[in-house]
Amino acid sequence: MTFHVVVGAGPTGTATALKLAESGDDAVVVTRRGSGPQHPRITLVAADASDADELTALTTSAATLVNCAAPPYNRWPEETPALSASLLSTAERTGAAYLNLSNVYAYGPVDGPLHADLPLRPTTVKGRVRARMFLDGIAAHQAGRVRFTEVRPGDYLGAGAGALFNWLIAPKVLAGEEVVFPADLDAPHSWTYTGDVAGTLVAAARSDRSWGHAWHTPQTSDIPIREIVARFAAVAGVAAPAIREMTPLELHTAALADPLMAETVEMQYLYQRPAVLDGSRTTDVLGVKPTPLDDVLRESAAALH
């Protein structure tokens, strides 16, 4: 019986485990508290994924090891290295193919569309963390020690996702309050549905063509902040609120008050310029198509009502 180990039970980890289970495979979901989705083919395990011995015991005989976990946003630099080292070591020890869920931070600022084969030139702390994870994994792949691939989504949409849309846009729209967002409100911006991230991970796990490459998720939309606010309001059946760009002073004040907002400051380049991902290769090779934007926004609105 084919089984997979999924580390992390956030929206993407949960959706990935469920897609695997609903298609007939077994999944072991590993979190510190043993939380996760309920399904007859899913086993929930409480364990520390940064402990390679503990994770190896759970992963022995698994087909794939899927990393959907990440330390809290404000503790990435301190906690990610141990988690990353454990995942890679576990894959090497067990022979499980290793899929890492990442993002676009490692590219650094780029003029033009983001392609999955761009060089990694991170300019931020979090970007260097993401680059290191990929470079270590791809080096092990090229040396023949593991089979490795990485999936890189754009900005998240979807119920429960830890994303600026869910923090700063959706609740304000539904409450009829002004949206104040730290971005160029008219710059094209890629949005990725968490369910499509899971679909890309599952497709990559089952394709011999995925290994040794990075893959962008197909984007639900590339519309600017201003447009997605209006679109969300229309789908939710409420009046579109006023929207304006957060001033540098407001962002500084928010960063002082909230450690998560503080971590968004170094990523401002992704919001102050076009940030558009090209996911066409994923659709062409892995067959993953994006979920329509209105369907995603409808789900988000229902989750908050």
PDB file of C-alpha atoms in Angstrom:
ATOM      1  CA  MET A   1       0.000   0.000   0.000  1.00  0.00           C
ATOM      2  CA  THR A   2       1.432   3.391  -1.033  1.00  0.00           C
ATOM      3  CA  PHE A   3       1.672   5.860   1.793  1.00  0.00           C
ATOM      4  CA  HIS A   4       3.005   9.364   2.164  1.00  0.00           C
ATOM      5  CA  VAL A   5       4.201  11.422   5.106  1.00  0.00           C
ATOM      6  CA  VAL A   6       2.912  14.998   5.173  1.00  0.00           C
ATOM      7  CA  VAL A   7       4.593  17.309   7.659  1.00  0.00           C
ATOM      8  CA  GLY A   8       2.282  20.119   8.738  1.00  0.00           C
ATOM      9  CA  ALA A   9      -1.506  20.394   8.947  1.00  0.00           C
ATOM     10  CA  GLY A  10      -2.181  23.971   7.944  1.00  0.00           C
ATOM     11  CA  PRO A  11      -4.473  24.630   4.962  1.00  0.00           C
ATOM     12  CA  THR A  12      -1.990  23.247   2.425  1.00  0.00           C
ATOM     13  CA  GLY A  13      -0.903  20.242   4.494  1.00  0.00           C
ATOM     14  CA  THR A  14      -4.523  19.375   5.230  1.00  0.00           C
ATOM     15  CA  ALA A  15      -5.584  19.735   1.597  1.00  0.00           C
ATOM     16  CA  THR A  16      -2.597  17.674   0.411  1.00  0.00           C
ATOM     17  CA  ALA A  17      -3.269  14.819   2.831  1.00  0.00           C
ATOM     18  CA  LEU A  18      -6.955  14.779   1.886  1.00  0.00           C
ATOM     19  CA  LYS A  19      -6.203  14.720  -1.853  1.00  0.00           C
ATOM     20  CA  LEU A  20      -3.860  11.778  -1.341  1.00  0.00           C
ATOM     21  CA  ALA A  21      -6.370   9.922   0.829  1.00  0.00           C
ATOM     22  CA  GLU A  22      -9.345  10.597  -1.414  1.00  0.00           C
ATOM     23  CA  SER A  23      -7.422   9.193  -4.378  1.00  0.00           C
ATOM     24  CA  GLY A  24      -6.737   5.911  -2.564  1.00  0.00           C
ATOM     25  CA  ASP A  25      -3.339   6.419  -0.915  1.00  0.00           C
ATOM     26  CA  ASP A  26      -2.601   6.427   2.805  1.00  0.00           C
ATOM     27  CA  ALA A  27      -1.109   9.472   4.508  1.00  0.00           C
ATOM     28  CA  VAL A  28       0.593  10.055   7.839  1.00  0.00           C
ATOM     29  CA  VAL A  29       0.237  13.669   8.961  1.00  0.00           C
ATOM     30  CA  VAL A  30       2.926  14.810  11.389  1.00  0.00           C
ATOM     31  CA  THR A  31       2.443  17.829  13.658  1.00  0.00           C
ATOM     32  CA  ARG A  32       3.638  18.721  17.114  1.00  0.00           C
ATOM     33  CA  ARG A  33       0.133  18.265  18.544  1.00  0.00           C
ATOM     34  CA  GLY A  34      -1.115  15.425  16.388  1.00  0.00           C
ATOM     35  CA  SER A  35      -3.712  17.626  14.702  1.00  0.00           C
ATOM     36  CA  GLY A  36      -4.964  17.280  11.152  1.00  0.00           C
ATOM     37  CA  PRO A  37      -7.812  16.211   8.884  1.00  0.00           C
ATOM     38  CA  GLN A  38     -10.077  13.291   9.678  1.00  0.00           C
ATOM     39  CA  HIS A  39     -10.192  10.532   7.052  1.00  0.00           C
ATOM     40  CA  PRO A  40     -10.027   6.713   7.237  1.00  0.00           C
ATOM     41  CA  ARG A  41      -6.792   6.715   5.224  1.00  0.00           C
ATOM     42  CA  ILE A  42      -5.097   9.448   7.270  1.00  0.00           C
ATOM     43  CA  THR A  43      -3.134   8.738  10.454  1.00  0.00           C
ATOM     44  CA  LEU A  44      -2.399  11.705  12.704  1.00  0.00           C
ATOM     45  CA  VAL A  45       0.870  11.613  14.637  1.00  0.00           C
ATOM     46  CA  ALA A  46       2.252  13.985  17.254  1.00  0.00           C
ATOM     47  CA  ALA A  47       5.996  14.318  16.699  1.00  0.00           C
ATOM     48  CA  ASP A  48       8.779  16.857  16.332  1.00  0.00           C
ATOM     49  CA  ALA A  49       9.651  16.932  12.620  1.00  0.00           C
ATOM     50  CA  SER A  50      12.955  18.655  13.384  1.00  0.00           C
ATOM     51  CA  ASP A  51      14.090  15.431  15.106  1.00  0.00           C
ATOM     52  CA  ALA A  52      15.503  13.344  12.255  1.00  0.00           C
ATOM     53  CA  ASP A  53      15.435  10.089  14.217  1.00  0.00           C
ATOM     54  CA  GLU A  54      11.786  10.541  15.129  1.00  0.00           C
ATOM     55  CA  LEU A  55      10.808  11.544  11.595  1.00  0.00           C
ATOM     56  CA  THR A  56      12.824   8.708  10.052  1.00  0.00           C
ATOM     57  CA  ALA A  57      10.943   6.145  12.123  1.00  0.00           C
ATOM     58  CA  LEU A  58       7.648   7.512  10.787  1.00  0.00           C
ATOM     59  CA  THR A  59       8.817   7.758   7.178  1.00  0.00           C
ATOM     60  CA  THR A  60      10.400   4.324   6.689  1.00  0.00           C
ATOM     61  CA  SER A  61       8.747   2.675   3.637  1.00  0.00           C
ATOM     62  CA  ALA A  62       6.934   5.884   2.654  1.00  0.00           C
ATOM     63  CA  ALA A  63       6.792   6.778  -1.029  1.00  0.00           C
ATOM     64  CA  THR A  64       7.147  10.504  -0.403  1.00  0.00           C
ATOM     65  CA  LEU A  65       7.924  12.976   2.351  1.00  0.00           C
ATOM     66  CA  VAL A  66       5.983  16.208   1.787  1.00  0.00           C
ATOM     67  CA  ASN A  67       6.999  19.310   3.719  1.00  0.00           C
ATOM     68  CA  CYS A  68       4.043  21.648   4.256  1.00  0.00           C
ATOM     69  CA  ALA A  69       5.338  22.907   7.589  1.00  0.00           C
ATOM     70  CA  ALA A  70       7.054  26.142   8.468  1.00  0.00           C
ATOM     71  CA  PRO A  71       8.012  27.697  11.795  1.00  0.00           C
ATOM     72  CA  PRO A  72       6.101  30.833  12.813  1.00  0.00           C
ATOM     73  CA  TYR A  73       6.812  33.643  10.365  1.00  0.00           C
ATOM     74  CA  ASN A  74       8.764  35.659  12.898  1.00  0.00           C
ATOM     75  CA  ARG A  75      10.978  32.694  13.845  1.00  0.00           C
ATOM     76  CA  TRP A  76      11.975  31.388  10.409  1.00  0.00           C
ATOM     77  CA  PRO A  77      15.700  32.143  10.588  1.00  0.00           C
ATOM     78  CA  GLU A  78      16.097  30.514  14.003  1.00  0.00           C
ATOM     79  CA  GLU A  79      13.958  27.393  13.531  1.00  0.00           C
ATOM     80  CA  THR A  80      13.970  26.533   9.817  1.00  0.00           C
ATOM     81  CA  PRO A  81      17.547  25.158   9.574  1.00  0.00           C
ATOM     82  CA  ALA A  82      16.866  22.296  12.002  1.00  0.00           C
ATOM     83  CA  LEU A  83      13.583  21.415  10.298  1.00  0.00           C
ATOM     84  CA  SER A  84      15.163  21.524   6.840  1.00  0.00           C
ATOM     85  CA  ALA A  85      18.131  19.388   7.898  1.00  0.00           C
ATOM     86  CA  SER A  86      15.817  16.817   9.477  1.00  0.00           C
ATOM     87  CA  LEU A  87      13.636  16.529   6.370  1.00  0.00           C
ATOM     88  CA  LEU A  88      16.597  16.087   4.051  1.00  0.00           C
ATOM     89  CA  SER A  89      18.286  13.592   6.367  1.00  0.00           C
ATOM     90  CA  THR A  90      15.074  11.602   6.675  1.00  0.00           C
ATOM     91  CA  ALA A  91      14.652  11.441   2.909  1.00  0.00           C
ATOM     92  CA  GLU A  92      18.241  10.231   2.504  1.00  0.00           C
ATOM     93  CA  ARG A  93      17.899   7.585   5.212  1.00  0.00           C
ATOM     94  CA  THR A  94      14.542   6.205   4.083  1.00  0.00           C
ATOM     95  CA  GLY A  95      14.608   6.619   0.316  1.00  0.00           C
ATOM     96  CA  ALA A  96      11.359   8.586   0.373  1.00  0.00           C
ATOM     97  CA  ALA A  97      11.121  11.185  -2.361  1.00  0.00           C
ATOM     98  CA  TYR A  98      11.182  14.664  -0.852  1.00  0.00           C
ATOM     99  CA  LEU A  99       8.771  17.449  -1.878  1.00  0.00           C
ATOM    100  CA  ASN A 100       9.358  20.856  -0.330  1.00  0.00           C
ATOM    101  CA  LEU A 101       6.678  23.540  -0.289  1.00  0.00           C
ATOM    102  CA  SER A 102       8.428  26.894  -0.593  1.00  0.00           C
ATOM    103  CA  ASN A 103       7.600  30.312  -2.108  1.00  0.00           C
ATOM    104  CA  VAL A 104       9.137  32.981  -4.349  1.00  0.00           C
ATOM    105  CA  TYR A 105      11.276  34.736  -1.741  1.00  0.00           C
ATOM    106  CA  ALA A 106      14.538  33.182  -2.951  1.00  0.00           C
ATOM    107  CA  TYR A 107      14.391  34.953  -6.325  1.00  0.00           C
ATOM    108  CA  GLY A 108      14.762  38.408  -4.846  1.00  0.00           C
ATOM    109  CA  PRO A 109      13.464  41.396  -6.836  1.00  0.00           C
ATOM    110  CA  VAL A 110      12.866  40.463 -10.484  1.00  0.00           C
ATOM    111  CA  ASP A 111      11.846  42.592 -13.464  1.00  0.00           C
ATOM    112  CA  GLY A 112       9.244  40.731 -15.489  1.00  0.00           C
ATOM    113  CA  PRO A 113       7.400  37.449 -14.872  1.00  0.00           C
ATOM    114  CA  LEU A 114       8.825  34.950 -12.401  1.00  0.00           C
ATOM    115  CA  HIS A 115       9.819  31.663 -14.015  1.00  0.00           C
ATOM    116  CA  ALA A 116      10.703  28.550 -12.014  1.00  0.00           C
ATOM    117  CA  ASP A 117      14.177  28.316 -13.568  1.00  0.00           C
ATOM    118  CA  LEU A 118      15.269  31.827 -12.578  1.00  0.00           C
ATOM    119  CA  PRO A 119      18.522  32.102 -10.601  1.00  0.00           C
ATOM    120  CA  LEU A 120      18.133  32.498  -6.850  1.00  0.00           C
ATOM    121  CA  ARG A 121      19.303  35.964  -5.770  1.00  0.00           C
ATOM    122  CA  PRO A 122      17.670  36.598  -2.403  1.00  0.00           C
ATOM    123  CA  THR A 123      18.000  40.019  -0.813  1.00  0.00           C
ATOM    124  CA  THR A 124      16.186  39.266   2.451  1.00  0.00           C
ATOM    125  CA  VAL A 125      16.705  37.059   5.494  1.00  0.00           C
ATOM    126  CA  LYS A 126      13.663  34.944   4.662  1.00  0.00           C
ATOM    127  CA  GLY A 127      14.722  34.698   1.037  1.00  0.00           C
ATOM    128  CA  ARG A 128      18.121  33.338   2.031  1.00  0.00           C
ATOM    129  CA  VAL A 129      16.416  30.753   4.273  1.00  0.00           C
ATOM    130  CA  ARG A 130      14.279  29.560   1.356  1.00  0.00           C
ATOM    131  CA  ALA A 131      17.230  29.541  -1.032  1.00  0.00           C
ATOM    132  CA  ARG A 132      19.287  27.409   1.343  1.00  0.00           C
ATOM    133  CA  MET A 133      16.529  24.801   1.612  1.00  0.00           C
ATOM    134  CA  PHE A 134      16.321  24.483  -2.167  1.00  0.00           C
ATOM    135  CA  LEU A 135      20.065  24.476  -2.780  1.00  0.00           C
ATOM    136  CA  ASP A 136      20.632  21.768  -0.167  1.00  0.00           C
ATOM    137  CA  GLY A 137      17.832  19.642  -1.595  1.00  0.00           C
ATOM    138  CA  ILE A 138      18.846  20.008  -5.230  1.00  0.00           C
ATOM    139  CA  ALA A 139      22.499  19.284  -4.372  1.00  0.00           C
ATOM    140  CA  ALA A 140      21.435  16.030  -2.706  1.00  0.00           C
ATOM    141  CA  HIS A 141      19.290  15.212  -5.742  1.00  0.00           C
ATOM    142  CA  GLN A 142      22.124  15.856  -8.178  1.00  0.00           C
ATOM    143  CA  ALA A 143      24.438  13.721  -6.067  1.00  0.00           C
ATOM    144  CA  GLY A 144      21.943  10.842  -6.275  1.00  0.00           C
ATOM    145  CA  ARG A 145      21.224  10.776  -2.542  1.00  0.00           C
ATOM    146  CA  VAL A 146      17.523  11.717  -2.805  1.00  0.00           C
ATOM    147  CA  ARG A 147      14.779  12.519  -5.275  1.00  0.00           C
ATOM    148  CA  PHE A 148      13.858  16.141  -4.628  1.00  0.00           C
ATOM    149  CA  THR A 149      11.488  18.736  -5.995  1.00  0.00           C
ATOM    150  CA  GLU A 150      10.085  22.041  -4.809  1.00  0.00           C
ATOM    151  CA  VAL A 151       6.720  23.781  -5.300  1.00  0.00           C
ATOM    152  CA  ARG A 152       6.549  27.594  -5.208  1.00  0.00           C
ATOM    153  CA  PRO A 153       3.174  29.369  -4.940  1.00  0.00           C
ATOM    154  CA  GLY A 154       2.359  33.053  -5.119  1.00  0.00           C
ATOM    155  CA  ASP A 155       0.445  34.989  -2.477  1.00  0.00           C
ATOM    156  CA  TYR A 156      -2.068  32.709  -0.774  1.00  0.00           C
ATOM    157  CA  LEU A 157      -5.832  32.811  -1.055  1.00  0.00           C
ATOM    158  CA  GLY A 158      -8.123  30.357   0.701  1.00  0.00           C
ATOM    159  CA  ALA A 159      -9.947  29.817   3.952  1.00  0.00           C
ATOM    160  CA  GLY A 160      -7.590  29.727   6.911  1.00  0.00           C
ATOM    161  CA  ALA A 161      -4.445  30.609   4.975  1.00  0.00           C
ATOM    162  CA  GLY A 162      -1.897  32.693   6.859  1.00  0.00           C
ATOM    163  CA  ALA A 163      -1.883  35.465   4.284  1.00  0.00           C
ATOM    164  CA  LEU A 164      -2.175  39.236   4.069  1.00  0.00           C
ATOM    165  CA  PHE A 165      -5.429  38.872   2.149  1.00  0.00           C
ATOM    166  CA  ASN A 166      -7.005  37.094   5.117  1.00  0.00           C
ATOM    167  CA  TRP A 167      -5.478  39.486   7.652  1.00  0.00           C
ATOM    168  CA  LEU A 168      -5.912  42.892   6.029  1.00  0.00           C
ATOM    169  CA  ILE A 169      -8.470  42.606   3.251  1.00  0.00           C
ATOM    170  CA  ALA A 170     -11.235  40.045   3.729  1.00  0.00           C
ATOM    171  CA  PRO A 171     -12.348  41.001   7.273  1.00  0.00           C
ATOM    172  CA  LYS A 172     -12.377  44.702   6.420  1.00  0.00           C
ATOM    173  CA  VAL A 173     -14.421  44.194   3.258  1.00  0.00           C
ATOM    174  CA  LEU A 174     -17.026  42.112   5.071  1.00  0.00           C
ATOM    175  CA  ALA A 175     -17.219  44.674   7.874  1.00  0.00           C
ATOM    176  CA  GLY A 176     -17.641  47.556   5.436  1.00  0.00           C
ATOM    177  CA  GLU A 177     -14.454  49.211   6.667  1.00  0.00           C
ATOM    178  CA  GLU A 178     -11.661  50.921   4.779  1.00  0.00           C
ATOM    179  CA  VAL A 179      -8.943  48.596   3.485  1.00  0.00           C
ATOM    180  CA  VAL A 180      -5.443  49.893   4.194  1.00  0.00           C
ATOM    181  CA  PHE A 181      -2.803  47.727   2.531  1.00  0.00           C
ATOM    182  CA  PRO A 182       0.994  48.043   2.272  1.00  0.00           C
ATOM    183  CA  ALA A 183       1.351  47.828  -1.507  1.00  0.00           C
ATOM    184  CA  ASP A 184       1.154  49.535  -4.846  1.00  0.00           C
ATOM    185  CA  LEU A 185      -2.568  48.925  -5.204  1.00  0.00           C
ATOM    186  CA  ASP A 186      -2.435  48.803  -9.012  1.00  0.00           C
ATOM    187  CA  ALA A 187       0.579  46.521  -9.544  1.00  0.00           C
ATOM    188  CA  PRO A 188      -0.241  43.076 -11.021  1.00  0.00           C
ATOM    189  CA  HIS A 189       0.061  40.435  -8.302  1.00  0.00           C
ATOM    190  CA  SER A 190      -0.199  36.646  -8.431  1.00  0.00           C
ATOM    191  CA  TRP A 191      -2.687  34.895  -6.161  1.00  0.00           C
ATOM    192  CA  THR A 192      -2.588  31.170  -5.446  1.00  0.00           C
ATOM    193  CA  TYR A 193      -5.384  29.036  -4.006  1.00  0.00           C
ATOM    194  CA  THR A 194      -4.258  26.687  -1.236  1.00  0.00           C
ATOM    195  CA  GLY A 195      -6.172  23.832  -2.887  1.00  0.00           C
ATOM    196  CA  ASP A 196      -4.164  24.327  -6.091  1.00  0.00           C
ATOM    197  CA  VAL A 197      -0.941  24.227  -4.068  1.00  0.00           C
ATOM    198  CA  ALA A 198      -2.031  20.840  -2.736  1.00  0.00           C
ATOM    199  CA  GLY A 199      -2.950  19.736  -6.243  1.00  0.00           C
ATOM    200  CA  THR A 200       0.514  20.682  -7.490  1.00  0.00           C
ATOM    201  CA  LEU A 201       2.222  18.815  -4.646  1.00  0.00           C
ATOM    202  CA  VAL A 202       0.196  15.665  -5.313  1.00  0.00           C
ATOM    203  CA  ALA A 203       0.779  15.868  -9.067  1.00  0.00           C
ATOM    204  CA  ALA A 204       4.512  16.349  -8.513  1.00  0.00           C
ATOM    205  CA  ALA A 205       4.614  13.379  -6.141  1.00  0.00           C
ATOM    206  CA  ARG A 206       3.158  11.154  -8.849  1.00  0.00           C
ATOM    207  CA  SER A 207       5.152  12.339 -11.853  1.00  0.00           C
ATOM    208  CA  ASP A 208       8.577  11.037 -12.811  1.00  0.00           C
ATOM    209  CA  ARG A 209       9.119  14.348 -14.629  1.00  0.00           C
ATOM    210  CA  SER A 210       8.875  16.487 -11.497  1.00  0.00           C
ATOM    211  CA  TRP A 211      12.106  15.505  -9.739  1.00  0.00           C
ATOM    212  CA  GLY A 212      15.096  17.790  -9.813  1.00  0.00           C
ATOM    213  CA  HIS A 213      13.081  20.902 -10.696  1.00  0.00           C
ATOM    214  CA  ALA A 214      11.113  23.685  -9.054  1.00  0.00           C
ATOM    215  CA  TRP A 215       7.473  24.162  -9.992  1.00  0.00           C
ATOM    216  CA  HIS A 216       5.224  27.197  -9.752  1.00  0.00           C
ATOM    217  CA  THR A 217       1.606  26.609  -8.875  1.00  0.00           C
ATOM    218  CA  PRO A 218      -0.863  27.748 -11.545  1.00  0.00           C
ATOM    219  CA  GLN A 219      -2.146  31.142 -10.480  1.00  0.00           C
ATOM    220  CA  THR A 220      -5.814  31.731  -9.769  1.00  0.00           C
ATOM    221  CA  SER A 221      -5.383  35.356 -10.832  1.00  0.00           C
ATOM    222  CA  ASP A 222      -2.788  38.070 -11.437  1.00  0.00           C
ATOM    223  CA  ILE A 223      -4.985  41.061 -10.602  1.00  0.00           C
ATOM    224  CA  PRO A 224      -3.832  44.005  -8.458  1.00  0.00           C
ATOM    225  CA  ILE A 225      -4.859  44.601  -4.860  1.00  0.00           C
ATOM    226  CA  ARG A 226      -7.426  47.227  -5.808  1.00  0.00           C
ATOM    227  CA  GLU A 227      -9.172  44.853  -8.192  1.00  0.00           C
ATOM    228  CA  ILE A 228      -9.210  41.870  -5.854  1.00  0.00           C
ATOM    229  CA  VAL A 229     -10.814  44.012  -3.138  1.00  0.00           C
ATOM    230  CA  ALA A 230     -13.609  44.958  -5.541  1.00  0.00           C
ATOM    231  CA  ARG A 231     -13.953  41.385  -6.783  1.00  0.00           C
ATOM    232  CA  PHE A 232     -14.165  39.996  -3.261  1.00  0.00           C
ATOM    233  CA  ALA A 233     -16.818  42.533  -2.308  1.00  0.00           C
ATOM    234  CA  ALA A 234     -18.885  41.610  -5.370  1.00  0.00           C
ATOM    235  CA  VAL A 235     -18.657  37.887  -4.670  1.00  0.00           C
ATOM    236  CA  ALA A 236     -19.523  38.440  -1.010  1.00  0.00           C
ATOM    237  CA  GLY A 237     -22.494  40.605  -1.953  1.00  0.00           C
ATOM    238  CA  VAL A 238     -21.348  43.724  -0.102  1.00  0.00           C
ATOM    239  CA  ALA A 239     -20.455  47.229  -1.177  1.00  0.00           C
ATOM    240  CA  ALA A 240     -16.845  47.718  -2.186  1.00  0.00           C
ATOM    241  CA  PRO A 241     -15.094  49.676   0.582  1.00  0.00           C
ATOM    242  CA  ALA A 242     -12.655  52.526   0.286  1.00  0.00           C
ATOM    243  CA  ILE A 243      -9.065  51.402  -0.159  1.00  0.00           C
ATOM    244  CA  ARG A 244      -5.757  53.207   0.162  1.00  0.00           C
ATOM    245  CA  GLU A 245      -2.082  52.393   0.380  1.00  0.00           C
ATOM    246  CA  MET A 246      -0.643  52.087   3.879  1.00  0.00           C
ATOM    247  CA  THR A 247       1.905  54.821   4.486  1.00  0.00           C
ATOM    248  CA  PRO A 248       5.474  53.948   5.555  1.00  0.00           C
ATOM    249  CA  LEU A 249       4.748  55.428   8.989  1.00  0.00           C
ATOM    250  CA  GLU A 250       1.614  53.280   9.362  1.00  0.00           C
ATOM    251  CA  LEU A 251       3.542  50.184   8.348  1.00  0.00           C
ATOM    252  CA  HIS A 252       6.297  51.034  10.814  1.00  0.00           C
ATOM    253  CA  THR A 253       3.733  51.511  13.593  1.00  0.00           C
ATOM    254  CA  ALA A 254       2.000  48.215  12.741  1.00  0.00           C
ATOM    255  CA  ALA A 255       5.356  46.440  12.714  1.00  0.00           C
ATOM    256  CA  LEU A 256       6.158  47.707  16.183  1.00  0.00           C
ATOM    257  CA  ALA A 257       2.814  46.440  17.489  1.00  0.00           C
ATOM    258  CA  ASP A 258       2.661  43.051  15.747  1.00  0.00           C
ATOM    259  CA  PRO A 259       5.625  40.664  15.227  1.00  0.00           C
ATOM    260  CA  LEU A 260       3.979  39.146  12.140  1.00  0.00           C
ATOM    261  CA  MET A 261       3.502  42.537  10.518  1.00  0.00           C
ATOM    262  CA  ALA A 262       7.113  43.315  11.375  1.00  0.00           C
ATOM    263  CA  GLU A 263       8.177  40.411   9.173  1.00  0.00           C
ATOM    264  CA  THR A 264       6.332  41.801   6.146  1.00  0.00           C
ATOM    265  CA  VAL A 265       8.550  44.893   5.978  1.00  0.00           C
ATOM    266  CA  GLU A 266      11.514  43.234   4.256  1.00  0.00           C
ATOM    267  CA  MET A 267       9.144  41.637   1.721  1.00  0.00           C
ATOM    268  CA  GLN A 268       7.711  44.979   0.557  1.00  0.00           C
ATOM    269  CA  TYR A 269       9.440  44.637  -2.819  1.00  0.00           C
ATOM    270  CA  LEU A 270       6.895  41.925  -3.698  1.00  0.00           C
ATOM    271  CA  TYR A 271       4.059  44.414  -3.187  1.00  0.00           C
ATOM    272  CA  GLN A 272       5.560  47.639  -4.488  1.00  0.00           C
ATOM    273  CA  ARG A 273       6.154  46.281  -8.000  1.00  0.00           C
ATOM    274  CA  PRO A 274       4.546  43.696 -10.291  1.00  0.00           C
ATOM    275  CA  ALA A 275       4.954  40.175  -8.906  1.00  0.00           C
ATOM    276  CA  VAL A 276       3.569  37.721 -11.456  1.00  0.00           C
ATOM    277  CA  LEU A 277       4.378  34.010 -11.526  1.00  0.00           C
ATOM    278  CA  ASP A 278       4.405  31.921 -14.680  1.00  0.00           C
ATOM    279  CA  GLY A 279       2.864  28.550 -13.806  1.00  0.00           C
ATOM    280  CA  SER A 280       2.276  27.398 -17.381  1.00  0.00           C
ATOM    281  CA  ARG A 281       4.912  24.654 -17.206  1.00  0.00           C
ATOM    282  CA  THR A 282       3.075  23.090 -14.266  1.00  0.00           C
ATOM    283  CA  THR A 283      -0.160  23.036 -16.237  1.00  0.00           C
ATOM    284  CA  ASP A 284       1.535  21.681 -19.365  1.00  0.00           C
ATOM    285  CA  VAL A 285       3.645  18.988 -17.679  1.00  0.00           C
ATOM    286  CA  LEU A 286       1.799  18.095 -14.467  1.00  0.00           C
ATOM    287  CA  GLY A 287      -1.718  18.853 -15.669  1.00  0.00           C
ATOM    288  CA  VAL A 288      -2.694  21.147 -12.783  1.00  0.00           C
ATOM    289  CA  LYS A 289      -5.178  23.894 -13.658  1.00  0.00           C
ATOM    290  CA  PRO A 290      -6.066  26.837 -11.399  1.00  0.00           C
ATOM    291  CA  THR A 291      -9.369  27.073  -9.557  1.00  0.00           C
ATOM    292  CA  PRO A 292     -11.480  30.026 -10.779  1.00  0.00           C
ATOM    293  CA  LEU A 293     -10.956  33.143  -8.687  1.00  0.00           C
ATOM    294  CA  ASP A 294     -14.606  33.686  -7.824  1.00  0.00           C
ATOM    295  CA  ASP A 295     -14.876  30.144  -6.439  1.00  0.00           C
ATOM    296  CA  VAL A 296     -11.899  30.803  -4.168  1.00  0.00           C
ATOM    297  CA  LEU A 297     -13.231  34.163  -2.991  1.00  0.00           C
ATOM    298  CA  ARG A 298     -16.654  32.635  -2.354  1.00  0.00           C
ATOM    299  CA  GLU A 299     -15.042  30.005  -0.119  1.00  0.00           C
ATOM    300  CA  SER A 300     -13.124  32.683   1.775  1.00  0.00           C
ATOM    301  CA  ALA A 301     -16.232  34.777   2.318  1.00  0.00           C
ATOM    302  CA  ALA A 302     -18.235  31.787   3.573  1.00  0.00           C
ATOM    303  CA  ALA A 303     -15.478  30.893   6.048  1.00  0.00           C
ATOM    304  CA  LEU A 304     -15.596  34.381   7.594  1.00  0.00           C
ATOM    305  CA  HIS A 305     -19.378  34.842   7.781  1.00  0.00           C
TER     306      HIS A 305
END
